[in-house]
Amino acid sequence: MRCATHPEVETNLSCGRCERPVCPKCMVQTLVGPRCPDCANLKRLPTYEVSLRQYLIAVGVGMGVAVAAGFVWYLIWRAVPFLLLSLLIAAGIGYAIVEAISLATNRQARSRITGNRWH
Ligand SMILES: [Zn+2]
Ligand SMILES: [Zn+2]
């Protein structure tokens, strides 16, 4: 038996799900036994869904903050007639938006990347 992805490699291992022959180089050891890279990727799909949900939450948070910031910006624009000062405050609000979004996403994204051997 030869590995499906490395035809030059002789192996007696096979994926427990699709039974494709795999060599130790491309075999992925999972809790339920050896898997080929494809099946290991299938198994990781829920992780991707979680990250997609996190992304959507981040977009939602970002849009909410942006709307709030726009309202604050409108109030400032009316209250502060000096253009330069308004721009400085706007820059501060923009920084706050970026901080809020990265706080909402970064911590979990970072732990996902370090805990994932396929990255
Ligand atoms: Zn497989
Ligand atoms: Zn292989």
PDB file of C-alpha atoms and ligand atoms in Angstrom:
ATOM      1  CA  MET A   1       0.000   0.000   0.000  1.00  0.00           C
ATOM      2  CA  ARG A   2       1.300   3.433  -0.921  1.00  0.00           C
ATOM      3  CA  CYS A   3       0.352   6.846   0.483  1.00  0.00           C
ATOM      4  CA  ALA A   4      -2.352   8.649  -1.536  1.00  0.00           C
ATOM      5  CA  THR A   5      -0.508  11.969  -1.450  1.00  0.00           C
ATOM      6  CA  HIS A   6       3.048  10.567  -1.465  1.00  0.00           C
ATOM      7  CA  PRO A   7       3.059   7.714  -4.032  1.00  0.00           C
ATOM      8  CA  GLU A   8       6.742   7.030  -3.344  1.00  0.00           C
ATOM      9  CA  VAL A   9       6.092   6.208   0.315  1.00  0.00           C
ATOM     10  CA  GLU A  10       5.156   2.681   1.356  1.00  0.00           C
ATOM     11  CA  THR A  11       2.727   2.645   4.305  1.00  0.00           C
ATOM     12  CA  ASN A  12       0.423   0.380   6.239  1.00  0.00           C
ATOM     13  CA  LEU A  13      -1.580   3.251   7.731  1.00  0.00           C
ATOM     14  CA  SER A  14      -4.912   4.372   6.350  1.00  0.00           C
ATOM     15  CA  CYS A  15      -7.407   7.083   7.133  1.00  0.00           C
ATOM     16  CA  GLY A  16     -10.054   5.805   9.557  1.00  0.00           C
ATOM     17  CA  ARG A  17     -12.774   7.725   7.790  1.00  0.00           C
ATOM     18  CA  CYS A  18     -12.252   7.438   4.009  1.00  0.00           C
ATOM     19  CA  GLU A  19      -9.709   4.571   4.221  1.00  0.00           C
ATOM     20  CA  ARG A  20      -7.304   6.359   1.906  1.00  0.00           C
ATOM     21  CA  PRO A  21      -3.715   5.182   2.585  1.00  0.00           C
ATOM     22  CA  VAL A  22      -1.675   7.758   4.476  1.00  0.00           C
ATOM     23  CA  CYS A  23       1.990   7.849   5.486  1.00  0.00           C
ATOM     24  CA  PRO A  24       3.278   9.223   8.819  1.00  0.00           C
ATOM     25  CA  LYS A  25       4.242  12.428   6.971  1.00  0.00           C
ATOM     26  CA  CYS A  26       0.685  13.425   6.061  1.00  0.00           C
ATOM     27  CA  MET A  27      -1.248  11.405   8.639  1.00  0.00           C
ATOM     28  CA  VAL A  28      -3.108  13.467  11.236  1.00  0.00           C
ATOM     29  CA  GLN A  29      -3.483  11.763  14.593  1.00  0.00           C
ATOM     30  CA  THR A  30      -6.902  12.595  16.040  1.00  0.00           C
ATOM     31  CA  LEU A  31      -8.812  11.464  19.125  1.00  0.00           C
ATOM     32  CA  VAL A  32     -10.625   8.891  16.996  1.00  0.00           C
ATOM     33  CA  GLY A  33      -7.545   7.541  15.175  1.00  0.00           C
ATOM     34  CA  PRO A  34      -5.447   8.391  12.106  1.00  0.00           C
ATOM     35  CA  ARG A  35      -6.984  10.658   9.480  1.00  0.00           C
ATOM     36  CA  CYS A  36      -5.874  11.873   6.063  1.00  0.00           C
ATOM     37  CA  PRO A  37      -5.398  15.661   5.805  1.00  0.00           C
ATOM     38  CA  ASP A  38      -8.731  16.059   3.994  1.00  0.00           C
ATOM     39  CA  CYS A  39     -10.729  14.304   6.703  1.00  0.00           C
ATOM     40  CA  ALA A  40      -8.784  16.150   9.397  1.00  0.00           C
ATOM     41  CA  ASN A  41      -9.815  19.376   7.673  1.00  0.00           C
ATOM     42  CA  LEU A  42     -13.444  18.255   7.575  1.00  0.00           C
ATOM     43  CA  LYS A  43     -13.242  17.620  11.280  1.00  0.00           C
ATOM     44  CA  ARG A  44     -11.984  21.155  11.806  1.00  0.00           C
ATOM     45  CA  LEU A  45     -15.008  22.716  10.092  1.00  0.00           C
ATOM     46  CA  PRO A  46     -16.763  23.644  13.368  1.00  0.00           C
ATOM     47  CA  THR A  47     -13.693  25.736  14.265  1.00  0.00           C
ATOM     48  CA  TYR A  48     -14.132  27.602  11.020  1.00  0.00           C
ATOM     49  CA  GLU A  49     -17.817  28.164  11.755  1.00  0.00           C
ATOM     50  CA  VAL A  50     -16.948  29.537  15.170  1.00  0.00           C
ATOM     51  CA  SER A  51     -14.426  31.911  13.639  1.00  0.00           C
ATOM     52  CA  LEU A  52     -17.009  33.009  11.055  1.00  0.00           C
ATOM     53  CA  ARG A  53     -19.458  33.735  13.875  1.00  0.00           C
ATOM     54  CA  GLN A  54     -16.755  35.675  15.707  1.00  0.00           C
ATOM     55  CA  TYR A  55     -16.120  37.617  12.523  1.00  0.00           C
ATOM     56  CA  LEU A  56     -19.815  38.452  12.141  1.00  0.00           C
ATOM     57  CA  ILE A  57     -19.951  39.509  15.807  1.00  0.00           C
ATOM     58  CA  ALA A  58     -16.889  41.683  15.225  1.00  0.00           C
ATOM     59  CA  VAL A  59     -18.562  43.272  12.181  1.00  0.00           C
ATOM     60  CA  GLY A  60     -21.725  43.843  14.233  1.00  0.00           C
ATOM     61  CA  VAL A  61     -19.741  45.382  17.090  1.00  0.00           C
ATOM     62  CA  GLY A  62     -17.799  47.504  14.628  1.00  0.00           C
ATOM     63  CA  MET A  63     -20.945  48.774  12.931  1.00  0.00           C
ATOM     64  CA  GLY A  64     -22.634  49.495  16.265  1.00  0.00           C
ATOM     65  CA  VAL A  65     -19.596  51.424  17.487  1.00  0.00           C
ATOM     66  CA  ALA A  66     -19.358  53.231  14.152  1.00  0.00           C
ATOM     67  CA  VAL A  67     -22.999  54.339  14.350  1.00  0.00           C
ATOM     68  CA  ALA A  68     -22.502  55.499  17.950  1.00  0.00           C
ATOM     69  CA  ALA A  69     -19.285  57.261  16.950  1.00  0.00           C
ATOM     70  CA  GLY A  70     -21.060  58.908  14.041  1.00  0.00           C
ATOM     71  CA  PHE A  71     -23.683  60.263  16.419  1.00  0.00           C
ATOM     72  CA  VAL A  72     -21.007  61.483  18.855  1.00  0.00           C
ATOM     73  CA  TRP A  73     -19.128  62.937  15.887  1.00  0.00           C
ATOM     74  CA  TYR A  74     -22.302  64.822  14.881  1.00  0.00           C
ATOM     75  CA  LEU A  75     -22.683  66.216  18.403  1.00  0.00           C
ATOM     76  CA  ILE A  76     -19.006  67.229  18.483  1.00  0.00           C
ATOM     77  CA  TRP A  77     -19.273  68.797  15.052  1.00  0.00           C
ATOM     78  CA  ARG A  78     -22.116  70.983  16.322  1.00  0.00           C
ATOM     79  CA  ALA A  79     -20.490  71.715  19.688  1.00  0.00           C
ATOM     80  CA  VAL A  80     -16.939  72.330  18.496  1.00  0.00           C
ATOM     81  CA  PRO A  81     -16.677  74.852  15.682  1.00  0.00           C
ATOM     82  CA  PHE A  82     -12.900  74.432  15.303  1.00  0.00           C
ATOM     83  CA  LEU A  83     -12.153  72.063  12.444  1.00  0.00           C
ATOM     84  CA  LEU A  84      -8.691  70.988  13.643  1.00  0.00           C
ATOM     85  CA  LEU A  85      -9.930  70.102  17.122  1.00  0.00           C
ATOM     86  CA  SER A  86     -12.839  68.174  15.592  1.00  0.00           C
ATOM     87  CA  LEU A  87     -10.413  66.189  13.432  1.00  0.00           C
ATOM     88  CA  LEU A  88      -8.290  65.317  16.476  1.00  0.00           C
ATOM     89  CA  ILE A  89     -11.374  64.091  18.328  1.00  0.00           C
ATOM     90  CA  ALA A  90     -12.454  62.120  15.239  1.00  0.00           C
ATOM     91  CA  ALA A  91      -9.022  60.473  15.135  1.00  0.00           C
ATOM     92  CA  GLY A  92      -9.445  59.528  18.797  1.00  0.00           C
ATOM     93  CA  ILE A  93     -12.866  58.020  18.050  1.00  0.00           C
ATOM     94  CA  GLY A  94     -11.412  56.083  15.119  1.00  0.00           C
ATOM     95  CA  TYR A  95      -8.686  54.715  17.388  1.00  0.00           C
ATOM     96  CA  ALA A  96     -11.333  53.725  19.947  1.00  0.00           C
ATOM     97  CA  ILE A  97     -13.269  51.858  17.221  1.00  0.00           C
ATOM     98  CA  VAL A  98     -10.175  49.910  16.174  1.00  0.00           C
ATOM     99  CA  GLU A  99      -9.412  49.089  19.818  1.00  0.00           C
ATOM    100  CA  ALA A 100     -12.983  47.912  20.451  1.00  0.00           C
ATOM    101  CA  ILE A 101     -12.941  45.635  17.397  1.00  0.00           C
ATOM    102  CA  SER A 102      -9.547  44.130  18.193  1.00  0.00           C
ATOM    103  CA  LEU A 103     -10.591  43.584  21.821  1.00  0.00           C
ATOM    104  CA  ALA A 104     -13.704  41.765  20.605  1.00  0.00           C
ATOM    105  CA  THR A 105     -11.808  39.492  18.204  1.00  0.00           C
ATOM    106  CA  ASN A 106      -8.077  39.355  18.911  1.00  0.00           C
ATOM    107  CA  ARG A 107      -7.891  37.335  22.108  1.00  0.00           C
ATOM    108  CA  GLN A 108      -9.886  34.396  20.779  1.00  0.00           C
ATOM    109  CA  ALA A 109      -8.370  34.602  17.293  1.00  0.00           C
ATOM    110  CA  ARG A 110      -4.871  34.429  18.764  1.00  0.00           C
ATOM    111  CA  SER A 111      -5.618  31.370  20.908  1.00  0.00           C
ATOM    112  CA  ARG A 112      -7.218  29.696  17.894  1.00  0.00           C
ATOM    113  CA  ILE A 113      -4.120  30.189  15.759  1.00  0.00           C
ATOM    114  CA  THR A 114      -1.628  29.004  18.392  1.00  0.00           C
ATOM    115  CA  GLY A 115      -3.778  25.970  19.235  1.00  0.00           C
ATOM    116  CA  ASN A 116      -4.105  24.955  15.609  1.00  0.00           C
ATOM    117  CA  ARG A 117      -1.352  22.759  14.185  1.00  0.00           C
ATOM    118  CA  TRP A 118      -2.545  23.288  10.606  1.00  0.00           C
ATOM    119  CA  HIS A 119      -1.561  26.929  10.498  1.00  0.00           C
TER     120      HIS A 119
HETATM  121 ZN    ZN B   1      -9.755  10.471   4.954  1.00  0.00          ZN
HETATM  122 ZN    ZN B   2       1.858  10.935   2.627  1.00  0.00          ZN
END
